[in-house]
Amino acid sequence: MMTKHKFLGVIFFILISCKNNLVVVPDSPYSISQDSFTMDTIAEGFVIPYGIAIVGDDEYFITDRIGKLFHFQAGNLTEIGGMPGVVTFGTPGLRAILHGGLMDISLHPHYADNSWIYISYLSDDGHAKVARFKVNDQMATQFEPIFTSRSENYTGNGMRIVWEDEDHFFLNLGNSNWSTSTNPVMNAQDLHDDAGKIHRLLADGSIPADNPVLPGFTGPTSIWSYGHRDVQGLYFEPSTHTLFGLEHGPKGGDELNLIEKGKNYGWPLFSYGINYDGAPVSMISEDSAKTFTVLPEHYWTVPTNSGGQAIAPACLLKVDDSNIPDWNGYFLLGSLAYRRLMKYNRQTGETSGLTIEGRVRTIKQLPGGDIIALIERNDLRKANGFIIRISH
């Protein structure tokens, strides 16, 4: 059932950036637009809606982390059969569904001609995988795994699929294992481990010849960049040919990075965050990190009056030609911790947020200019996730 909410002169909490660190100004009014906009709940009943592939303004494919794929068209929601087995509740437990399951979904850039759909998932054999398939009569057909991680017992994290062009796509595999300066977990720095990396692959899953040749290798691998903790948002800007990564820190240290070929992004050697128990993470100083790693363009730390939480970013989108003029040219990101849809200004470093009744997992822009967002609730064992459409 569709639920409609009307907003006039929307009230925001604005986060003011100071030297790339954020301070919360409680109850500070900020109007995203002088005009009204609506937020419509267009589908519900998901546990953790995670990925969405846009076919058209009123047709989408949506993944649920519990292992289900849905087709939404003209208000009707239908489950697609033939999905692979994934790590979910009880295998090995709640942590698996928090960091694994059926993850992202993306259409091949020439989907209208070839019908290929791509998904990422944490397979029930413990490996992170990407597969492609087609849909016929609400069933997955020609199902073909095209990438399998070398790492077993992988915990998921991120696994976003973003297309560079019709031949190449990026895939991020996180590495948010507990790491401290005295007991570091070095997977993200290990070039023989796929975790903590952004990978670049051809449409058939093979390795591009122009991928970087990393230390210790004689030829290119799938790894495009490394030293990542947990990239949750991945966005490619065609006009500038720039890949942006939005990354979870531990406690604070959430980052926006410009992803460059073959570069090291520092985890767990250096972070602006600390661990959840207050223990330091960084093993080296900022000055040392500058000499061989790429520091973030922007980072968020834990505000003093936030209850001990950073923003916990979940997705990233640059808005262009939307139906909400004040959002055009800005980045939108989802905040899991603050339960907000947040707007980030790269020029000023300011971040503002619209409170949402749930954790914002994914944001996409529809062809007609509306914004669509996937929302999960607090109780991950119930089917109470939903999808909203934001329009002028």
mmCIF file with all atom_site columns, C-alpha atoms in Angstrom, residues 91-273:
data_model
loop_
_atom_site.group_PDB
_atom_site.id
_atom_site.type_symbol
_atom_site.label_atom_id
_atom_site.label_alt_id
_atom_site.label_comp_id
_atom_site.label_asym_id
_atom_site.label_entity_id
_atom_site.label_seq_id
_atom_site.pdbx_PDB_ins_code
_atom_site.Cartn_x
_atom_site.Cartn_y
_atom_site.Cartn_z
_atom_site.occupancy
_atom_site.B_iso_or_equiv
_atom_site.pdbx_formal_charge
_atom_site.auth_seq_id
_atom_site.auth_comp_id
_atom_site.auth_asym_id
_atom_site.auth_atom_id
_atom_site.pdbx_PDB_model_num
ATOM 1   C CA . THR A 1 91  ? 24.715 -19.861 8.750   1.00 0.00 ? 91  THR A CA 1
ATOM 2   C CA . PRO A 1 92  ? 26.625 -18.927 10.853  1.00 0.00 ? 92  PRO A CA 1
ATOM 3   C CA . GLY A 1 93  ? 24.243 -16.419 12.491  1.00 0.00 ? 93  GLY A CA 1
ATOM 4   C CA . LEU A 1 94  ? 23.056 -12.842 12.626  1.00 0.00 ? 94  LEU A CA 1
ATOM 5   C CA . ARG A 1 95  ? 26.508 -11.489 11.759  1.00 0.00 ? 95  ARG A CA 1
ATOM 6   C CA . ALA A 1 96  ? 26.239 -13.231 8.397   1.00 0.00 ? 96  ALA A CA 1
ATOM 7   C CA . ILE A 1 97  ? 23.063 -11.410 7.446   1.00 0.00 ? 97  ILE A CA 1
ATOM 8   C CA . LEU A 1 98  ? 24.549 -8.129  8.620   1.00 0.00 ? 98  LEU A CA 1
ATOM 9   C CA . HIS A 1 99  ? 27.573 -8.586  6.378   1.00 0.00 ? 99  HIS A CA 1
ATOM 10  C CA . GLY A 1 100 ? 26.510 -11.096 3.742   1.00 0.00 ? 100 GLY A CA 1
ATOM 11  C CA . GLY A 1 101 ? 23.605 -12.555 1.816   1.00 0.00 ? 101 GLY A CA 1
ATOM 12  C CA . LEU A 1 102 ? 22.289 -11.528 -1.595  1.00 0.00 ? 102 LEU A CA 1
ATOM 13  C CA . MET A 1 103 ? 23.872 -8.136  -2.105  1.00 0.00 ? 103 MET A CA 1
ATOM 14  C CA . ASP A 1 104 ? 23.919 -5.728  -5.036  1.00 0.00 ? 104 ASP A CA 1
ATOM 15  C CA . ILE A 1 105 ? 22.256 -5.940  -8.434  1.00 0.00 ? 105 ILE A CA 1
ATOM 16  C CA . SER A 1 106 ? 23.067 -4.110  -11.653 1.00 0.00 ? 106 SER A CA 1
ATOM 17  C CA . LEU A 1 107 ? 21.960 -4.213  -15.272 1.00 0.00 ? 107 LEU A CA 1
ATOM 18  C CA . HIS A 1 108 ? 24.473 -4.480  -18.085 1.00 0.00 ? 108 HIS A CA 1
ATOM 19  C CA . PRO A 1 109 ? 24.676 -1.069  -19.828 1.00 0.00 ? 109 PRO A CA 1
ATOM 20  C CA . HIS A 1 110 ? 23.151 -2.763  -22.903 1.00 0.00 ? 110 HIS A CA 1
ATOM 21  C CA . TYR A 1 111 ? 20.478 -4.600  -20.911 1.00 0.00 ? 111 TYR A CA 1
ATOM 22  C CA . ALA A 1 112 ? 17.789 -3.538  -23.391 1.00 0.00 ? 112 ALA A CA 1
ATOM 23  C CA . ASP A 1 113 ? 19.625 -5.560  -26.044 1.00 0.00 ? 113 ASP A CA 1
ATOM 24  C CA . ASN A 1 114 ? 21.248 -8.452  -24.139 1.00 0.00 ? 114 ASN A CA 1
ATOM 25  C CA . SER A 1 115 ? 19.041 -8.820  -20.968 1.00 0.00 ? 115 SER A CA 1
ATOM 26  C CA . TRP A 1 116 ? 22.051 -9.550  -18.699 1.00 0.00 ? 116 TRP A CA 1
ATOM 27  C CA . ILE A 1 117 ? 21.532 -8.902  -14.974 1.00 0.00 ? 117 ILE A CA 1
ATOM 28  C CA . TYR A 1 118 ? 24.470 -8.988  -12.520 1.00 0.00 ? 118 TYR A CA 1
ATOM 29  C CA . ILE A 1 119 ? 24.296 -9.808  -8.799  1.00 0.00 ? 119 ILE A CA 1
ATOM 30  C CA . SER A 1 120 ? 26.874 -10.018 -6.007  1.00 0.00 ? 120 SER A CA 1
ATOM 31  C CA . TYR A 1 121 ? 26.395 -12.379 -3.079  1.00 0.00 ? 121 TYR A CA 1
ATOM 32  C CA . LEU A 1 122 ? 28.071 -14.214 -0.225  1.00 0.00 ? 122 LEU A CA 1
ATOM 33  C CA . SER A 1 123 ? 27.664 -17.804 -1.354  1.00 0.00 ? 123 SER A CA 1
ATOM 34  C CA . ASP A 1 124 ? 26.792 -20.594 1.043   1.00 0.00 ? 124 ASP A CA 1
ATOM 35  C CA . ASP A 1 125 ? 30.262 -22.024 0.325   1.00 0.00 ? 125 ASP A CA 1
ATOM 36  C CA . GLY A 1 126 ? 31.801 -18.981 2.056   1.00 0.00 ? 126 GLY A CA 1
ATOM 37  C CA . HIS A 1 127 ? 33.067 -17.176 -1.052  1.00 0.00 ? 127 HIS A CA 1
ATOM 38  C CA . ALA A 1 128 ? 32.042 -13.764 -2.355  1.00 0.00 ? 128 ALA A CA 1
ATOM 39  C CA . LYS A 1 129 ? 30.731 -14.121 -5.898  1.00 0.00 ? 129 LYS A CA 1
ATOM 40  C CA . VAL A 1 130 ? 29.367 -12.214 -8.870  1.00 0.00 ? 130 VAL A CA 1
ATOM 41  C CA . ALA A 1 131 ? 27.018 -13.930 -11.295 1.00 0.00 ? 131 ALA A CA 1
ATOM 42  C CA . ARG A 1 132 ? 25.058 -12.878 -14.338 1.00 0.00 ? 132 ARG A CA 1
ATOM 43  C CA . PHE A 1 133 ? 21.771 -14.259 -15.618 1.00 0.00 ? 133 PHE A CA 1
ATOM 44  C CA . LYS A 1 134 ? 18.619 -13.443 -17.549 1.00 0.00 ? 134 LYS A CA 1
ATOM 45  C CA . VAL A 1 135 ? 14.988 -13.548 -16.413 1.00 0.00 ? 135 VAL A CA 1
ATOM 46  C CA . ASN A 1 136 ? 12.328 -15.532 -18.215 1.00 0.00 ? 136 ASN A CA 1
ATOM 47  C CA . ASP A 1 137 ? 8.842  -16.152 -16.766 1.00 0.00 ? 137 ASP A CA 1
ATOM 48  C CA . GLN A 1 138 ? 9.944  -14.872 -13.336 1.00 0.00 ? 138 GLN A CA 1
ATOM 49  C CA . MET A 1 139 ? 12.863 -17.338 -13.188 1.00 0.00 ? 139 MET A CA 1
ATOM 50  C CA . ALA A 1 140 ? 16.610 -16.761 -13.452 1.00 0.00 ? 140 ALA A CA 1
ATOM 51  C CA . THR A 1 141 ? 17.982 -18.494 -16.554 1.00 0.00 ? 141 THR A CA 1
ATOM 52  C CA . GLN A 1 142 ? 21.469 -18.875 -18.052 1.00 0.00 ? 142 GLN A CA 1
ATOM 53  C CA . PHE A 1 143 ? 22.844 -18.356 -14.521 1.00 0.00 ? 143 PHE A CA 1
ATOM 54  C CA . GLU A 1 144 ? 26.622 -17.983 -14.722 1.00 0.00 ? 144 GLU A CA 1
ATOM 55  C CA . PRO A 1 145 ? 29.014 -17.203 -11.811 1.00 0.00 ? 145 PRO A CA 1
ATOM 56  C CA . ILE A 1 146 ? 31.771 -15.038 -13.302 1.00 0.00 ? 146 ILE A CA 1
ATOM 57  C CA . PHE A 1 147 ? 33.822 -14.052 -10.220 1.00 0.00 ? 147 PHE A CA 1
ATOM 58  C CA . THR A 1 148 ? 34.683 -15.992 -7.055  1.00 0.00 ? 148 THR A CA 1
ATOM 59  C CA . SER A 1 149 ? 36.832 -14.571 -4.281  1.00 0.00 ? 149 SER A CA 1
ATOM 60  C CA . ARG A 1 150 ? 39.996 -16.384 -3.312  1.00 0.00 ? 150 ARG A CA 1
ATOM 61  C CA . SER A 1 151 ? 39.121 -15.787 0.350   1.00 0.00 ? 151 SER A CA 1
ATOM 62  C CA . GLU A 1 152 ? 36.980 -18.326 2.203   1.00 0.00 ? 152 GLU A CA 1
ATOM 63  C CA . ASN A 1 153 ? 34.819 -17.494 5.223   1.00 0.00 ? 153 ASN A CA 1
ATOM 64  C CA . TYR A 1 154 ? 34.386 -14.044 3.766   1.00 0.00 ? 154 TYR A CA 1
ATOM 65  C CA . THR A 1 155 ? 32.073 -11.717 5.714   1.00 0.00 ? 155 THR A CA 1
ATOM 66  C CA . GLY A 1 156 ? 30.614 -9.764  2.799   1.00 0.00 ? 156 GLY A CA 1
ATOM 67  C CA . ASN A 1 157 ? 30.545 -5.999  3.270   1.00 0.00 ? 157 ASN A CA 1
ATOM 68  C CA . GLY A 1 158 ? 29.610 -3.644  0.465   1.00 0.00 ? 158 GLY A CA 1
ATOM 69  C CA . MET A 1 159 ? 29.887 -5.733  -2.703  1.00 0.00 ? 159 MET A CA 1
ATOM 70  C CA . ARG A 1 160 ? 28.556 -2.896  -4.864  1.00 0.00 ? 160 ARG A CA 1
ATOM 71  C CA . ILE A 1 161 ? 28.622 -3.314  -8.646  1.00 0.00 ? 161 ILE A CA 1
ATOM 72  C CA . VAL A 1 162 ? 29.240 -0.126  -10.656 1.00 0.00 ? 162 VAL A CA 1
ATOM 73  C CA . TRP A 1 163 ? 29.810 0.074   -14.413 1.00 0.00 ? 163 TRP A CA 1
ATOM 74  C CA . GLU A 1 164 ? 32.672 2.087   -15.871 1.00 0.00 ? 164 GLU A CA 1
ATOM 75  C CA . ASP A 1 165 ? 31.486 1.504   -19.442 1.00 0.00 ? 165 ASP A CA 1
ATOM 76  C CA . GLU A 1 166 ? 29.854 -1.266  -21.452 1.00 0.00 ? 166 GLU A CA 1
ATOM 77  C CA . ASP A 1 167 ? 32.888 -3.532  -21.015 1.00 0.00 ? 167 ASP A CA 1
ATOM 78  C CA . HIS A 1 168 ? 34.143 -2.916  -17.447 1.00 0.00 ? 168 HIS A CA 1
ATOM 79  C CA . PHE A 1 169 ? 32.632 -2.900  -13.961 1.00 0.00 ? 169 PHE A CA 1
ATOM 80  C CA . PHE A 1 170 ? 33.954 -2.274  -10.445 1.00 0.00 ? 170 PHE A CA 1
ATOM 81  C CA . LEU A 1 171 ? 33.238 -4.466  -7.408  1.00 0.00 ? 171 LEU A CA 1
ATOM 82  C CA . ASN A 1 172 ? 34.197 -3.683  -3.818  1.00 0.00 ? 172 ASN A CA 1
ATOM 83  C CA . LEU A 1 173 ? 34.878 -6.346  -1.198  1.00 0.00 ? 173 LEU A CA 1
ATOM 84  C CA . GLY A 1 174 ? 35.125 -5.076  2.370   1.00 0.00 ? 174 GLY A CA 1
ATOM 85  C CA . ASN A 1 175 ? 37.308 -6.069  5.280   1.00 0.00 ? 175 ASN A CA 1
ATOM 86  C CA . SER A 1 176 ? 35.798 -4.749  8.503   1.00 0.00 ? 176 SER A CA 1
ATOM 87  C CA . ASN A 1 177 ? 37.429 -7.299  10.783  1.00 0.00 ? 177 ASN A CA 1
ATOM 88  C CA . TRP A 1 178 ? 38.292 -6.130  14.279  1.00 0.00 ? 178 TRP A CA 1
ATOM 89  C CA . SER A 1 179 ? 41.729 -4.526  14.003  1.00 0.00 ? 179 SER A CA 1
ATOM 90  C CA . THR A 1 180 ? 43.804 -2.578  16.528  1.00 0.00 ? 180 THR A CA 1
ATOM 91  C CA . SER A 1 181 ? 47.261 -1.067  16.426  1.00 0.00 ? 181 SER A CA 1
ATOM 92  C CA . THR A 1 182 ? 48.564 -3.883  18.660  1.00 0.00 ? 182 THR A CA 1
ATOM 93  C CA . ASN A 1 183 ? 46.643 -6.707  16.937  1.00 0.00 ? 183 ASN A CA 1
ATOM 94  C CA . PRO A 1 184 ? 46.172 -5.677  13.304  1.00 0.00 ? 184 PRO A CA 1
ATOM 95  C CA . VAL A 1 185 ? 44.198 -7.690  10.749  1.00 0.00 ? 185 VAL A CA 1
ATOM 96  C CA . MET A 1 186 ? 46.138 -7.147  7.537   1.00 0.00 ? 186 MET A CA 1
ATOM 97  C CA . ASN A 1 187 ? 43.868 -8.678  4.860   1.00 0.00 ? 187 ASN A CA 1
ATOM 98  C CA . ALA A 1 188 ? 43.348 -5.315  3.162   1.00 0.00 ? 188 ALA A CA 1
ATOM 99  C CA . GLN A 1 189 ? 47.124 -4.954  2.665   1.00 0.00 ? 189 GLN A CA 1
ATOM 100 C CA . ASP A 1 190 ? 47.587 -8.558  1.491   1.00 0.00 ? 190 ASP A CA 1
ATOM 101 C CA . LEU A 1 191 ? 47.512 -8.500  -2.312  1.00 0.00 ? 191 LEU A CA 1
ATOM 102 C CA . HIS A 1 192 ? 46.854 -12.261 -2.389  1.00 0.00 ? 192 HIS A CA 1
ATOM 103 C CA . ASP A 1 193 ? 43.584 -11.724 -0.469  1.00 0.00 ? 193 ASP A CA 1
ATOM 104 C CA . ASP A 1 194 ? 40.571 -10.247 -2.268  1.00 0.00 ? 194 ASP A CA 1
ATOM 105 C CA . ALA A 1 195 ? 39.077 -8.631  0.864   1.00 0.00 ? 195 ALA A CA 1
ATOM 106 C CA . GLY A 1 196 ? 39.635 -4.935  1.474   1.00 0.00 ? 196 GLY A CA 1
ATOM 107 C CA . LYS A 1 197 ? 39.927 -4.259  -2.253  1.00 0.00 ? 197 LYS A CA 1
ATOM 108 C CA . ILE A 1 198 ? 38.110 -2.654  -5.153  1.00 0.00 ? 198 ILE A CA 1
ATOM 109 C CA . HIS A 1 199 ? 38.197 -4.956  -8.176  1.00 0.00 ? 199 HIS A CA 1
ATOM 110 C CA . ARG A 1 200 ? 37.830 -4.097  -11.862 1.00 0.00 ? 200 ARG A CA 1
ATOM 111 C CA . LEU A 1 201 ? 36.529 -6.784  -14.191 1.00 0.00 ? 201 LEU A CA 1
ATOM 112 C CA . LEU A 1 202 ? 35.384 -7.262  -17.748 1.00 0.00 ? 202 LEU A CA 1
ATOM 113 C CA . ALA A 1 203 ? 31.715 -7.977  -18.384 1.00 0.00 ? 203 ALA A CA 1
ATOM 114 C CA . ASP A 1 204 ? 32.429 -11.716 -18.568 1.00 0.00 ? 204 ASP A CA 1
ATOM 115 C CA . GLY A 1 205 ? 34.367 -11.643 -15.266 1.00 0.00 ? 205 GLY A CA 1
ATOM 116 C CA . SER A 1 206 ? 37.840 -11.847 -16.784 1.00 0.00 ? 206 SER A CA 1
ATOM 117 C CA . ILE A 1 207 ? 40.713 -9.509  -15.875 1.00 0.00 ? 207 ILE A CA 1
ATOM 118 C CA . PRO A 1 208 ? 41.286 -6.413  -18.044 1.00 0.00 ? 208 PRO A CA 1
ATOM 119 C CA . ALA A 1 209 ? 44.743 -6.144  -19.588 1.00 0.00 ? 209 ALA A CA 1
ATOM 120 C CA . ASP A 1 210 ? 45.066 -2.518  -18.430 1.00 0.00 ? 210 ASP A CA 1
ATOM 121 C CA . ASN A 1 211 ? 44.501 -3.282  -14.732 1.00 0.00 ? 211 ASN A CA 1
ATOM 122 C CA . PRO A 1 212 ? 47.479 -2.385  -12.516 1.00 0.00 ? 212 PRO A CA 1
ATOM 123 C CA . VAL A 1 213 ? 50.433 -4.712  -12.034 1.00 0.00 ? 213 VAL A CA 1
ATOM 124 C CA . LEU A 1 214 ? 50.833 -4.700  -8.255  1.00 0.00 ? 214 LEU A CA 1
ATOM 125 C CA . PRO A 1 215 ? 53.967 -5.455  -6.203  1.00 0.00 ? 215 PRO A CA 1
ATOM 126 C CA . GLY A 1 216 ? 54.817 -9.159  -6.263  1.00 0.00 ? 216 GLY A CA 1
ATOM 127 C CA . PHE A 1 217 ? 52.954 -9.845  -9.521  1.00 0.00 ? 217 PHE A CA 1
ATOM 128 C CA . THR A 1 218 ? 54.185 -10.060 -13.103 1.00 0.00 ? 218 THR A CA 1
ATOM 129 C CA . GLY A 1 219 ? 50.843 -9.221  -14.688 1.00 0.00 ? 219 GLY A CA 1
ATOM 130 C CA . PRO A 1 220 ? 47.522 -7.541  -13.892 1.00 0.00 ? 220 PRO A CA 1
ATOM 131 C CA . THR A 1 221 ? 45.077 -8.973  -11.351 1.00 0.00 ? 221 THR A CA 1
ATOM 132 C CA . SER A 1 222 ? 41.451 -8.076  -10.649 1.00 0.00 ? 222 SER A CA 1
ATOM 133 C CA . ILE A 1 223 ? 42.566 -5.620  -7.929  1.00 0.00 ? 223 ILE A CA 1
ATOM 134 C CA . TRP A 1 224 ? 42.151 -1.943  -8.857  1.00 0.00 ? 224 TRP A CA 1
ATOM 135 C CA . SER A 1 225 ? 42.884 -0.458  -5.400  1.00 0.00 ? 225 SER A CA 1
ATOM 136 C CA . TYR A 1 226 ? 43.541 -1.838  -1.922  1.00 0.00 ? 226 TYR A CA 1
ATOM 137 C CA . GLY A 1 227 ? 43.819 -0.905  1.750   1.00 0.00 ? 227 GLY A CA 1
ATOM 138 C CA . HIS A 1 228 ? 40.053 -0.474  2.151   1.00 0.00 ? 228 HIS A CA 1
ATOM 139 C CA . ARG A 1 229 ? 38.122 -1.308  5.301   1.00 0.00 ? 229 ARG A CA 1
ATOM 140 C CA . ASP A 1 230 ? 34.508 -1.410  4.160   1.00 0.00 ? 230 ASP A CA 1
ATOM 141 C CA . VAL A 1 231 ? 33.475 0.521   1.058   1.00 0.00 ? 231 VAL A CA 1
ATOM 142 C CA . GLN A 1 232 ? 29.669 0.686   1.219   1.00 0.00 ? 232 GLN A CA 1
ATOM 143 C CA . GLY A 1 233 ? 29.015 3.289   -1.462  1.00 0.00 ? 233 GLY A CA 1
ATOM 144 C CA . LEU A 1 234 ? 30.571 3.197   -4.930  1.00 0.00 ? 234 LEU A CA 1
ATOM 145 C CA . TYR A 1 235 ? 29.803 5.750   -7.634  1.00 0.00 ? 235 TYR A CA 1
ATOM 146 C CA . PHE A 1 236 ? 31.350 6.280   -11.069 1.00 0.00 ? 236 PHE A CA 1
ATOM 147 C CA . GLU A 1 237 ? 31.016 9.750   -12.637 1.00 0.00 ? 237 GLU A CA 1
ATOM 148 C CA . PRO A 1 238 ? 31.201 9.356   -16.431 1.00 0.00 ? 238 PRO A CA 1
ATOM 149 C CA . SER A 1 239 ? 31.738 13.056  -17.183 1.00 0.00 ? 239 SER A CA 1
ATOM 150 C CA . THR A 1 240 ? 35.025 13.145  -15.228 1.00 0.00 ? 240 THR A CA 1
ATOM 151 C CA . HIS A 1 241 ? 35.800 9.417   -15.393 1.00 0.00 ? 241 HIS A CA 1
ATOM 152 C CA . THR A 1 242 ? 36.122 9.443   -11.590 1.00 0.00 ? 242 THR A CA 1
ATOM 153 C CA . LEU A 1 243 ? 35.354 6.591   -9.204  1.00 0.00 ? 243 LEU A CA 1
ATOM 154 C CA . PHE A 1 244 ? 34.239 7.618   -5.708  1.00 0.00 ? 244 PHE A CA 1
ATOM 155 C CA . GLY A 1 245 ? 34.238 5.271   -2.715  1.00 0.00 ? 245 GLY A CA 1
ATOM 156 C CA . LEU A 1 246 ? 32.279 5.929   0.491   1.00 0.00 ? 246 LEU A CA 1
ATOM 157 C CA . GLU A 1 247 ? 33.817 3.907   3.279   1.00 0.00 ? 247 GLU A CA 1
ATOM 158 C CA . HIS A 1 248 ? 32.920 2.822   6.813   1.00 0.00 ? 248 HIS A CA 1
ATOM 159 C CA . GLY A 1 249 ? 35.568 3.578   9.366   1.00 0.00 ? 249 GLY A CA 1
ATOM 160 C CA . PRO A 1 250 ? 35.562 1.699   12.672  1.00 0.00 ? 250 PRO A CA 1
ATOM 161 C CA . LYS A 1 251 ? 34.243 4.177   15.282  1.00 0.00 ? 251 LYS A CA 1
ATOM 162 C CA . GLY A 1 252 ? 34.522 7.358   13.264  1.00 0.00 ? 252 GLY A CA 1
ATOM 163 C CA . GLY A 1 253 ? 36.879 7.696   10.354  1.00 0.00 ? 253 GLY A CA 1
ATOM 164 C CA . ASP A 1 254 ? 34.148 7.287   7.735   1.00 0.00 ? 254 ASP A CA 1
ATOM 165 C CA . GLU A 1 255 ? 35.688 8.383   4.422   1.00 0.00 ? 255 GLU A CA 1
ATOM 166 C CA . LEU A 1 256 ? 34.935 9.721   0.961   1.00 0.00 ? 256 LEU A CA 1
ATOM 167 C CA . ASN A 1 257 ? 37.762 8.640   -1.345  1.00 0.00 ? 257 ASN A CA 1
ATOM 168 C CA . LEU A 1 258 ? 38.693 9.298   -4.950  1.00 0.00 ? 258 LEU A CA 1
ATOM 169 C CA . ILE A 1 259 ? 39.689 5.857   -6.156  1.00 0.00 ? 259 ILE A CA 1
ATOM 170 C CA . GLU A 1 260 ? 42.838 5.728   -8.294  1.00 0.00 ? 260 GLU A CA 1
ATOM 171 C CA . LYS A 1 261 ? 44.399 2.857   -10.196 1.00 0.00 ? 261 LYS A CA 1
ATOM 172 C CA . GLY A 1 262 ? 46.788 0.734   -8.141  1.00 0.00 ? 262 GLY A CA 1
ATOM 173 C CA . LYS A 1 263 ? 46.719 2.958   -5.034  1.00 0.00 ? 263 LYS A CA 1
ATOM 174 C CA . ASN A 1 264 ? 46.806 1.983   -1.346  1.00 0.00 ? 264 ASN A CA 1
ATOM 175 C CA . TYR A 1 265 ? 44.121 3.566   0.872   1.00 0.00 ? 265 TYR A CA 1
ATOM 176 C CA . GLY A 1 266 ? 45.803 2.731   4.146   1.00 0.00 ? 266 GLY A CA 1
ATOM 177 C CA . TRP A 1 267 ? 43.598 0.389   6.181   1.00 0.00 ? 267 TRP A CA 1
ATOM 178 C CA . PRO A 1 268 ? 44.476 -0.789  8.802   1.00 0.00 ? 268 PRO A CA 1
ATOM 179 C CA . LEU A 1 269 ? 47.787 1.077   8.907   1.00 0.00 ? 269 LEU A CA 1
ATOM 180 C CA . PHE A 1 270 ? 46.091 4.451   9.276   1.00 0.00 ? 270 PHE A CA 1
ATOM 181 C CA . SER A 1 271 ? 42.562 5.631   10.065  1.00 0.00 ? 271 SER A CA 1
ATOM 182 C CA . TYR A 1 272 ? 40.938 8.768   11.461  1.00 0.00 ? 272 TYR A CA 1
ATOM 183 C CA . GLY A 1 273 ? 38.697 6.524   13.577  1.00 0.00 ? 273 GLY A CA 1
#
